[in-house]
PDB file of C-alpha atoms in Angstrom:
ATOM      1  CA  MET A   1      37.004 -13.926 -21.261  1.00  0.00           C
ATOM      2  CA  LYS A   2      36.477 -12.907 -24.219  1.00  0.00           C
ATOM      3  CA  ALA A   3      36.626 -14.915 -27.762  1.00  0.00           C
ATOM      4  CA  VAL A   4      37.099 -12.575 -30.883  1.00  0.00           C
ATOM      5  CA  PRO A   5      38.209 -13.589 -34.581  1.00  0.00           C
ATOM      6  CA  ILE A   6      40.486 -11.265 -35.694  1.00  0.00           C
ATOM      7  CA  TYR A   7      39.155  -9.360 -39.509  1.00  0.00           C
ATOM      8  CA  GLY A   8      40.589 -10.772 -41.991  1.00  0.00           C
ATOM      9  CA  THR A   9      43.092 -13.059 -40.203  1.00  0.00           C
ATOM     10  CA  PRO A  10      42.088 -16.681 -39.188  1.00  0.00           C
ATOM     11  CA  ALA A  11      43.279 -16.093 -35.983  1.00  0.00           C
ATOM     12  CA  LEU A  12      41.314 -15.348 -33.410  1.00  0.00           C
ATOM     13  CA  ILE A  13      42.265 -13.414 -29.742  1.00  0.00           C
ATOM     14  CA  LEU A  14      41.253 -14.335 -26.538  1.00  0.00           C
ATOM     15  CA  LYS A  15      41.686 -11.881 -23.171  1.00  0.00           C
ATOM     16  CA  ILE A  16      41.819 -13.785 -19.750  1.00  0.00           C
ATOM     17  CA  ASN A  17      42.516 -11.830 -16.968  1.00  0.00           C
ATOM     18  CA  GLU A  18      46.049  -9.749 -18.027  1.00  0.00           C
ATOM     19  CA  GLU A  19      46.757 -11.712 -21.296  1.00  0.00           C
ATOM     20  CA  LYS A  20      46.109 -11.301 -24.527  1.00  0.00           C
ATOM     21  CA  ILE A  21      46.458 -14.565 -26.786  1.00  0.00           C
ATOM     22  CA  ILE A  22      46.398 -14.819 -30.606  1.00  0.00           C
ATOM     23  CA  VAL A  23      45.183 -18.885 -31.403  1.00  0.00           C
ATOM     24  CA  ILE A  24      45.731 -20.183 -34.263  1.00  0.00           C
ATOM     25  CA  SER A  25      45.842 -23.247 -35.959  1.00  0.00           C
ATOM     26  CA  ASP A  26      47.396 -25.719 -38.799  1.00  0.00           C
ATOM     27  CA  LEU A  27      50.076 -23.940 -40.015  1.00  0.00           C
ATOM     28  CA  HIS A  28      51.279 -27.455 -42.028  1.00  0.00           C
ATOM     29  CA  ILE A  29      55.639 -26.516 -42.533  1.00  0.00           C
ATOM     30  CA  GLY A  30      56.901 -28.199 -44.989  1.00  0.00           C
ATOM     31  CA  ILE A  31      53.749 -28.920 -47.150  1.00  0.00           C
ATOM     32  CA  GLU A  32      55.497 -27.231 -49.348  1.00  0.00           C
ATOM     33  CA  HIS A  33      58.353 -30.012 -49.984  1.00  0.00           C
ATOM     34  CA  GLU A  34      55.260 -32.351 -49.952  1.00  0.00           C
ATOM     35  CA  LEU A  35      53.851 -29.900 -53.178  1.00  0.00           C
ATOM     36  CA  ALA A  36      57.707 -30.315 -54.821  1.00  0.00           C
ATOM     37  CA  ASP A  37      57.163 -34.196 -54.879  1.00  0.00           C
ATOM     38  CA  ARG A  38      54.320 -33.967 -57.585  1.00  0.00           C
ATOM     39  CA  GLY A  39      55.636 -31.102 -59.681  1.00  0.00           C
ATOM     40  CA  ILE A  40      55.029 -27.711 -58.044  1.00  0.00           C
ATOM     41  CA  SER A  41      57.778 -25.517 -57.089  1.00  0.00           C
ATOM     42  CA  LEU A  42      57.063 -23.666 -54.453  1.00  0.00           C
ATOM     43  CA  PRO A  43      59.625 -21.104 -52.526  1.00  0.00           C
ATOM     44  CA  SER A  44      59.417 -22.097 -48.687  1.00  0.00           C
ATOM     45  CA  GLN A  45      56.256 -21.030 -46.376  1.00  0.00           C
ATOM     46  CA  ILE A  46      58.588 -20.219 -43.824  1.00  0.00           C
ATOM     47  CA  PRO A  47      59.572 -16.421 -44.109  1.00  0.00           C
ATOM     48  CA  GLY A  48      56.221 -14.764 -44.807  1.00  0.00           C
ATOM     49  CA  LEU A  49      54.438 -17.522 -41.631  1.00  0.00           C
ATOM     50  CA  LYS A  50      56.985 -15.960 -39.534  1.00  0.00           C
ATOM     51  CA  ALA A  51      55.945 -12.265 -40.646  1.00  0.00           C
ATOM     52  CA  ARG A  52      52.108 -12.579 -40.461  1.00  0.00           C
ATOM     53  CA  LEU A  53      52.946 -14.066 -36.854  1.00  0.00           C
ATOM     54  CA  THR A  54      55.636 -11.449 -36.435  1.00  0.00           C
ATOM     55  CA  ALA A  55      52.810  -8.591 -37.134  1.00  0.00           C
ATOM     56  CA  LEU A  56      49.616 -10.184 -35.485  1.00  0.00           C
ATOM     57  CA  ILE A  57      51.517  -9.973 -32.473  1.00  0.00           C
ATOM     58  CA  GLU A  58      52.315  -7.126 -32.223  1.00  0.00           C
ATOM     59  CA  GLU A  59      49.590  -5.496 -33.755  1.00  0.00           C
ATOM     60  CA  LYS A  60      47.154  -7.225 -30.991  1.00  0.00           C
ATOM     61  CA  LYS A  61      50.104  -6.933 -28.372  1.00  0.00           C
ATOM     62  CA  ALA A  62      49.985 -10.499 -27.411  1.00  0.00           C
ATOM     63  CA  ASN A  63      51.956 -12.026 -25.248  1.00  0.00           C
ATOM     64  CA  ARG A  64      51.026 -15.511 -26.039  1.00  0.00           C
ATOM     65  CA  LEU A  65      50.894 -17.349 -29.111  1.00  0.00           C
ATOM     66  CA  ILE A  66      48.522 -20.626 -29.049  1.00  0.00           C
ATOM     67  CA  ILE A  67      48.685 -23.373 -31.358  1.00  0.00           C
ATOM     68  CA  LEU A  68      45.764 -25.187 -31.758  1.00  0.00           C
ATOM     69  CA  GLY A  69      48.436 -28.335 -34.262  1.00  0.00           C
ATOM     70  CA  ASP A  70      49.089 -29.724 -37.290  1.00  0.00           C
ATOM     71  CA  VAL A  71      52.010 -27.510 -36.828  1.00  0.00           C
ATOM     72  CA  LYS A  72      54.350 -29.715 -39.465  1.00  0.00           C
ATOM     73  CA  HIS A  73      52.929 -31.435 -42.288  1.00  0.00           C
ATOM     74  CA  ASN A  74      54.583 -34.583 -43.096  1.00  0.00           C
ATOM     75  CA  ILE A  75      53.771 -37.880 -41.390  1.00  0.00           C
ATOM     76  CA  PRO A  76      55.099 -40.337 -40.530  1.00  0.00           C
ATOM     77  CA  VAL A  77      58.651 -39.336 -41.149  1.00  0.00           C
ATOM     78  CA  THR A  78      59.663 -35.686 -40.670  1.00  0.00           C
ATOM     79  CA  THR A  79      61.236 -34.199 -43.336  1.00  0.00           C
ATOM     80  CA  TRP A  80      65.450 -32.846 -43.270  1.00  0.00           C
ATOM     81  CA  HIS A  81      63.090 -29.558 -43.562  1.00  0.00           C
ATOM     82  CA  GLU A  82      61.182 -29.874 -41.393  1.00  0.00           C
ATOM     83  CA  TRP A  83      63.866 -30.124 -39.083  1.00  0.00           C
ATOM     84  CA  ARG A  84      66.580 -27.270 -40.631  1.00  0.00           C
ATOM     85  CA  GLU A  85      63.141 -24.769 -40.522  1.00  0.00           C
ATOM     86  CA  LEU A  86      61.273 -25.798 -37.545  1.00  0.00           C
ATOM     87  CA  PRO A  87      63.570 -25.000 -34.763  1.00  0.00           C
ATOM     88  CA  SER A  88      64.733 -20.986 -35.700  1.00  0.00           C
ATOM     89  CA  LEU A  89      61.488 -20.071 -36.664  1.00  0.00           C
ATOM     90  CA  PHE A  90      60.232 -20.934 -33.268  1.00  0.00           C
ATOM     91  CA  GLU A  91      63.100 -19.565 -31.637  1.00  0.00           C
ATOM     92  CA  ASP A  92      62.024 -16.335 -32.897  1.00  0.00           C
ATOM     93  CA  LEU A  93      58.499 -16.325 -32.065  1.00  0.00           C
ATOM     94  CA  ALA A  94      59.231 -17.543 -28.321  1.00  0.00           C
ATOM     95  CA  ARG A  95      61.665 -13.788 -27.806  1.00  0.00           C
ATOM     96  CA  LEU A  96      58.414 -12.077 -29.114  1.00  0.00           C
ATOM     97  CA  ALA A  97      55.806 -14.074 -26.741  1.00  0.00           C
ATOM     98  CA  ARG A  98      55.246 -17.276 -25.197  1.00  0.00           C
ATOM     99  CA  ILE A  99      53.988 -20.559 -27.099  1.00  0.00           C
ATOM    100  CA  ASP A 100      51.796 -23.432 -25.918  1.00  0.00           C
ATOM    101  CA  ILE A 101      51.222 -25.943 -29.047  1.00  0.00           C
ATOM    102  CA  VAL A 102      48.586 -28.294 -28.569  1.00  0.00           C
ATOM    103  CA  LYS A 103      49.958 -31.713 -30.680  1.00  0.00           C
ATOM    104  CA  GLY A 104      47.519 -32.218 -33.934  1.00  0.00           C
ATOM    105  CA  ASN A 105      47.559 -35.555 -35.668  1.00  0.00           C
ATOM    106  CA  HIS A 106      50.666 -34.385 -37.772  1.00  0.00           C
ATOM    107  CA  ASP A 107      53.420 -33.358 -35.365  1.00  0.00           C
ATOM    108  CA  GLY A 108      55.181 -36.453 -34.492  1.00  0.00           C
ATOM    109  CA  ASP A 109      59.292 -35.479 -33.213  1.00  0.00           C
ATOM    110  CA  LEU A 110      57.709 -32.377 -32.961  1.00  0.00           C
ATOM    111  CA  GLU A 111      59.383 -31.715 -29.406  1.00  0.00           C
ATOM    112  CA  GLY A 112      62.435 -32.351 -30.445  1.00  0.00           C
ATOM    113  CA  MET A 113      61.900 -29.480 -33.402  1.00  0.00           C
ATOM    114  CA  VAL A 114      61.030 -26.823 -31.012  1.00  0.00           C
ATOM    115  CA  PRO A 115      62.839 -25.165 -27.714  1.00  0.00           C
ATOM    116  CA  HIS A 116      62.556 -25.491 -24.306  1.00  0.00           C
ATOM    117  CA  GLU A 117      61.116 -22.351 -23.873  1.00  0.00           C
ATOM    118  CA  VAL A 118      57.642 -23.845 -26.169  1.00  0.00           C
ATOM    119  CA  THR A 119      55.293 -25.272 -24.143  1.00  0.00           C
ATOM    120  CA  ILE A 120      53.529 -29.196 -25.688  1.00  0.00           C
ATOM    121  CA  HIS A 121      50.481 -30.112 -24.543  1.00  0.00           C
ATOM    122  CA  ASP A 122      48.702 -33.354 -24.864  1.00  0.00           C
ATOM    123  CA  PRO A 123      46.026 -33.639 -27.487  1.00  0.00           C
ATOM    124  CA  HIS A 124      43.135 -34.572 -25.448  1.00  0.00           C
ATOM    125  CA  GLY A 125      43.291 -30.431 -25.403  1.00  0.00           C
ATOM    126  CA  ILE A 126      43.739 -27.713 -21.924  1.00  0.00           C
ATOM    127  CA  VAL A 127      41.378 -25.246 -20.157  1.00  0.00           C
ATOM    128  CA  LEU A 128      42.167 -21.669 -19.717  1.00  0.00           C
ATOM    129  CA  GLY A 129      40.167 -19.555 -17.160  1.00  0.00           C
ATOM    130  CA  LYS A 130      38.962 -20.217 -13.378  1.00  0.00           C
ATOM    131  CA  ARG A 131      35.434 -18.404 -13.490  1.00  0.00           C
ATOM    132  CA  LYS A 132      34.688 -17.690 -17.497  1.00  0.00           C
ATOM    133  CA  ARG A 133      36.146 -21.294 -18.790  1.00  0.00           C
ATOM    134  CA  VAL A 134      37.111 -21.748 -22.520  1.00  0.00           C
ATOM    135  CA  GLY A 135      38.613 -25.712 -23.910  1.00  0.00           C
ATOM    136  CA  LEU A 136      41.118 -25.421 -26.621  1.00  0.00           C
ATOM    137  CA  VAL A 137      42.047 -28.628 -28.595  1.00  0.00           C
ATOM    138  CA  HIS A 138      43.536 -29.840 -31.601  1.00  0.00           C
ATOM    139  CA  GLY A 139      39.949 -31.546 -32.685  1.00  0.00           C
ATOM    140  CA  HIS A 140      41.653 -35.246 -34.232  1.00  0.00           C
ATOM    141  CA  THR A 141      40.883 -36.879 -31.040  1.00  0.00           C
ATOM    142  CA  TRP A 142      37.453 -36.676 -28.724  1.00  0.00           C
ATOM    143  CA  PRO A 143      38.366 -33.631 -25.966  1.00  0.00           C
ATOM    144  CA  ALA A 144      39.206 -34.439 -22.614  1.00  0.00           C
ATOM    145  CA  PRO A 145      36.745 -33.825 -20.029  1.00  0.00           C
ATOM    146  CA  GLU A 146      37.212 -30.804 -18.745  1.00  0.00           C
ATOM    147  CA  LEU A 147      37.012 -29.381 -21.559  1.00  0.00           C
ATOM    148  CA  PHE A 148      33.475 -30.322 -21.795  1.00  0.00           C
ATOM    149  CA  ASN A 149      32.828 -28.156 -18.512  1.00  0.00           C
ATOM    150  CA  THR A 150      34.034 -24.830 -20.795  1.00  0.00           C
ATOM    151  CA  GLU A 151      32.297 -22.103 -22.467  1.00  0.00           C
ATOM    152  CA  PHE A 152      33.467 -22.237 -25.740  1.00  0.00           C
ATOM    153  CA  ILE A 153      35.647 -25.606 -26.872  1.00  0.00           C
ATOM    154  CA  ILE A 154      37.402 -24.179 -30.160  1.00  0.00           C
ATOM    155  CA  ALA A 155      39.324 -26.232 -32.208  1.00  0.00           C
ATOM    156  CA  GLY A 156      41.514 -26.665 -35.205  1.00  0.00           C
ATOM    157  CA  HIS A 157      41.678 -29.853 -38.392  1.00  0.00           C
ATOM    158  CA  ASN A 158      39.071 -29.824 -40.192  1.00  0.00           C
ATOM    159  CA  HIS A 159      40.082 -26.774 -42.758  1.00  0.00           C
ATOM    160  CA  PRO A 160      36.254 -25.601 -42.641  1.00  0.00           C
ATOM    161  CA  ALA A 161      35.303 -24.063 -45.732  1.00  0.00           C
ATOM    162  CA  ILE A 162      32.470 -23.253 -47.900  1.00  0.00           C
ATOM    163  CA  GLU A 163      31.924 -23.877 -51.559  1.00  0.00           C
ATOM    164  CA  PHE A 164      30.727 -21.349 -53.688  1.00  0.00           C
ATOM    165  CA  ARG A 165      29.313 -22.593 -56.957  1.00  0.00           C
ATOM    166  CA  ASP A 166      27.164 -20.246 -59.900  1.00  0.00           C
ATOM    167  CA  GLU A 167      25.304 -21.139 -62.486  1.00  0.00           C
ATOM    168  CA  LEU A 168      27.351 -22.122 -65.234  1.00  0.00           C
ATOM    169  CA  GLY A 169      30.180 -24.564 -63.248  1.00  0.00           C
ATOM    170  CA  GLY A 170      32.471 -22.439 -61.480  1.00  0.00           C
ATOM    171  CA  ARG A 171      33.133 -22.717 -58.292  1.00  0.00           C
ATOM    172  CA  SER A 172      35.502 -21.265 -55.171  1.00  0.00           C
ATOM    173  CA  ILE A 173      35.894 -22.541 -51.823  1.00  0.00           C
ATOM    174  CA  GLU A 174      36.117 -20.347 -48.980  1.00  0.00           C
ATOM    175  CA  PRO A 175      38.090 -20.597 -45.763  1.00  0.00           C
ATOM    176  CA  ILE A 176      35.010 -19.751 -42.901  1.00  0.00           C
ATOM    177  CA  TRP A 177      34.734 -19.450 -38.943  1.00  0.00           C
ATOM    178  CA  LEU A 178      32.088 -22.355 -37.712  1.00  0.00           C
ATOM    179  CA  ARG A 179      29.970 -21.672 -34.988  1.00  0.00           C
ATOM    180  CA  ALA A 180      28.200 -24.346 -33.224  1.00  0.00           C
ATOM    181  CA  LYS A 181      26.222 -26.608 -31.064  1.00  0.00           C
ATOM    182  CA  LEU A 182      26.733 -30.354 -29.578  1.00  0.00           C
ATOM    183  CA  ASN A 183      24.617 -33.415 -29.173  1.00  0.00           C
ATOM    184  CA  PRO A 184      24.901 -34.809 -25.846  1.00  0.00           C
ATOM    185  CA  LYS A 185      23.649 -37.860 -26.570  1.00  0.00           C
ATOM    186  CA  LYS A 186      26.451 -38.498 -29.854  1.00  0.00           C
ATOM    187  CA  ILE A 187      28.986 -37.890 -27.297  1.00  0.00           C
ATOM    188  CA  PRO A 188      31.386 -41.085 -24.709  1.00  0.00           C
ATOM    189  CA  LYS A 189      29.733 -41.380 -21.442  1.00  0.00           C
ATOM    190  CA  LYS A 190      32.475 -41.473 -20.175  1.00  0.00           C
ATOM    191  CA  LEU A 191      32.969 -37.897 -21.232  1.00  0.00           C
ATOM    192  CA  ILE A 192      30.369 -35.886 -19.924  1.00  0.00           C
ATOM    193  CA  PRO A 193      28.282 -37.735 -16.388  1.00  0.00           C
ATOM    194  CA  SER A 194      25.005 -36.399 -18.060  1.00  0.00           C
ATOM    195  CA  VAL A 195      23.474 -35.726 -21.230  1.00  0.00           C
ATOM    196  CA  LYS A 196      22.191 -32.871 -19.448  1.00  0.00           C
ATOM    197  CA  GLN A 197      24.837 -31.027 -18.528  1.00  0.00           C
ATOM    198  CA  LYS A 198      25.578 -28.196 -19.864  1.00  0.00           C
ATOM    199  CA  LEU A 199      27.375 -28.084 -23.254  1.00  0.00           C
ATOM    200  CA  PRO A 200      29.747 -25.231 -24.464  1.00  0.00           C
ATOM    201  CA  GLU A 201      29.604 -24.098 -27.988  1.00  0.00           C
ATOM    202  CA  LEU A 202      32.615 -25.414 -30.049  1.00  0.00           C
ATOM    203  CA  ILE A 203      34.381 -22.812 -32.168  1.00  0.00           C
ATOM    204  CA  VAL A 204      36.392 -24.266 -35.478  1.00  0.00           C
ATOM    205  CA  VAL A 205      38.987 -22.016 -35.957  1.00  0.00           C
ATOM    206  CA  PRO A 206      40.023 -21.846 -40.252  1.00  0.00           C
ATOM    207  CA  ALA A 207      43.724 -22.979 -41.202  1.00  0.00           C
ATOM    208  CA  PHE A 208      46.399 -20.423 -40.776  1.00  0.00           C
ATOM    209  CA  SER A 209      48.622 -22.168 -43.681  1.00  0.00           C
ATOM    210  CA  GLU A 210      47.939 -20.339 -46.837  1.00  0.00           C
ATOM    211  CA  LEU A 211      48.943 -23.654 -49.011  1.00  0.00           C
ATOM    212  CA  VAL A 212      46.120 -26.341 -47.293  1.00  0.00           C
ATOM    213  CA  GLY A 213      42.998 -27.135 -49.013  1.00  0.00           C
ATOM    214  CA  GLY A 214      39.823 -26.476 -47.185  1.00  0.00           C
ATOM    215  CA  ALA A 215      37.261 -28.838 -45.860  1.00  0.00           C
ATOM    216  CA  ALA A 216      33.474 -27.199 -47.385  1.00  0.00           C
ATOM    217  CA  MET A 217      31.329 -28.078 -44.737  1.00  0.00           C
ATOM    218  CA  ASN A 218      28.196 -27.600 -47.020  1.00  0.00           C
ATOM    219  CA  ARG A 219      28.444 -30.512 -48.963  1.00  0.00           C
ATOM    220  CA  ARG A 220      29.820 -34.507 -48.065  1.00  0.00           C
ATOM    221  CA  LEU A 221      32.768 -34.584 -45.421  1.00  0.00           C
ATOM    222  CA  PRO A 222      35.830 -36.257 -46.066  1.00  0.00           C
ATOM    223  CA  LYS A 223      36.078 -39.452 -42.970  1.00  0.00           C
ATOM    224  CA  GLU A 224      39.778 -38.737 -42.663  1.00  0.00           C
ATOM    225  CA  LEU A 225      39.676 -35.636 -42.223  1.00  0.00           C
ATOM    226  CA  ILE A 226      36.239 -34.770 -39.913  1.00  0.00           C
ATOM    227  CA  GLY A 227      37.898 -36.511 -36.691  1.00  0.00           C
ATOM    228  CA  PRO A 228      35.279 -38.111 -33.382  1.00  0.00           C
ATOM    229  CA  ILE A 229      33.610 -35.340 -32.781  1.00  0.00           C
ATOM    230  CA  PHE A 230      32.231 -34.224 -36.697  1.00  0.00           C
ATOM    231  CA  ARG A 231      32.124 -38.328 -37.510  1.00  0.00           C
ATOM    232  CA  SER A 232      30.068 -39.298 -34.102  1.00  0.00           C
ATOM    233  CA  GLY A 233      27.153 -36.246 -34.723  1.00  0.00           C
ATOM    234  CA  THR A 234      28.150 -35.158 -31.962  1.00  0.00           C
ATOM    235  CA  VAL A 235      28.171 -31.678 -33.561  1.00  0.00           C
ATOM    236  CA  LYS A 236      25.333 -30.537 -34.928  1.00  0.00           C
ATOM    237  CA  LEU A 237      26.293 -28.963 -37.979  1.00  0.00           C
ATOM    238  CA  ASP A 238      23.263 -28.296 -40.272  1.00  0.00           C
ATOM    239  CA  GLU A 239      22.051 -25.959 -37.135  1.00  0.00           C
ATOM    240  CA  ALA A 240      26.109 -25.086 -36.834  1.00  0.00           C
ATOM    241  CA  GLU A 241      26.671 -20.977 -38.785  1.00  0.00           C
ATOM    242  CA  ALA A 242      29.247 -19.812 -40.828  1.00  0.00           C
ATOM    243  CA  TYR A 243      31.285 -16.856 -41.311  1.00  0.00           C
ATOM    244  CA  LEU A 244      33.854 -15.046 -43.304  1.00  0.00           C
ATOM    245  CA  LEU A 245      36.953 -14.476 -42.185  1.00  0.00           C
ATOM    246  CA  ASP A 246      35.631 -10.340 -42.932  1.00  0.00           C
ATOM    247  CA  GLY A 247      32.953 -11.163 -40.632  1.00  0.00           C
ATOM    248  CA  THR A 248      30.050 -12.199 -43.071  1.00  0.00           C
ATOM    249  CA  PHE A 249      27.861 -13.983 -41.476  1.00  0.00           C
ATOM    250  CA  LEU A 250      26.087 -16.502 -44.207  1.00  0.00           C
ATOM    251  CA  GLY A 251      24.042 -18.304 -42.324  1.00  0.00           C
ATOM    252  CA  LYS A 252      23.612 -22.032 -40.824  1.00  0.00           C
ATOM    253  CA  ILE A 253      25.391 -24.853 -42.952  1.00  0.00           C
ATOM    254  CA  LYS A 254      21.353 -26.593 -43.894  1.00  0.00           C
ATOM    255  CA  THR A 255      20.935 -23.415 -46.241  1.00  0.00           C
ATOM    256  CA  LEU A 256      24.013 -23.975 -47.543  1.00  0.00           C
ATOM    257  CA  LYS A 257      24.130 -27.303 -49.162  1.00  0.00           C
TER     258      LYS A 257
END
């Protein structure tokens, strides 16, 4: 089993036996219509999203696409734009590869919006592989117990980013890959039998949407975004490693604050 980020793209590829699986997270389809209500007019993101995913699947010769939640954006009510746009997008993608979705906190009504060929999984995550296993979860809930018996847990939800500032006060926020170790003493006892258990590393995937903001890991994180695994202190954030999409290693988070 290999998990390798795809250069310059908020996506990674998993190689498990004969399968080549592209993993992405946080599409937030429909966010442009929320922005329109705020006076920001943007065209539908569907054509560009479809082109990006089609190119990835074909270039990497992937036979499976796994989306780690927040496929759609609006909650608690699904907009008519989402009902109109999602079915045709996933019908087209399903012709290229097998598709799985691990539900996120924005994915209400999703079952009725995608074709039956698309497999939708519980928000607590799934496990792939046999000898070497990987867990996949959105991140707004605790992972299921079996995910803590894997090599890696791959999650989304947090839109990880780093904030850069210059001496004049200018700032920019760039998406990152976050790789972190877990503290067993912070995990609920019902999820792991012993604090001596060897735990997986956590890889947090940057958002695939180009319109959602990023949570800067080198400053205070918003509680409503980060989810229980971060909020509980389970993630050893200060020791976590940050990488830009081009693979540049920025260092540990504690050195970037």
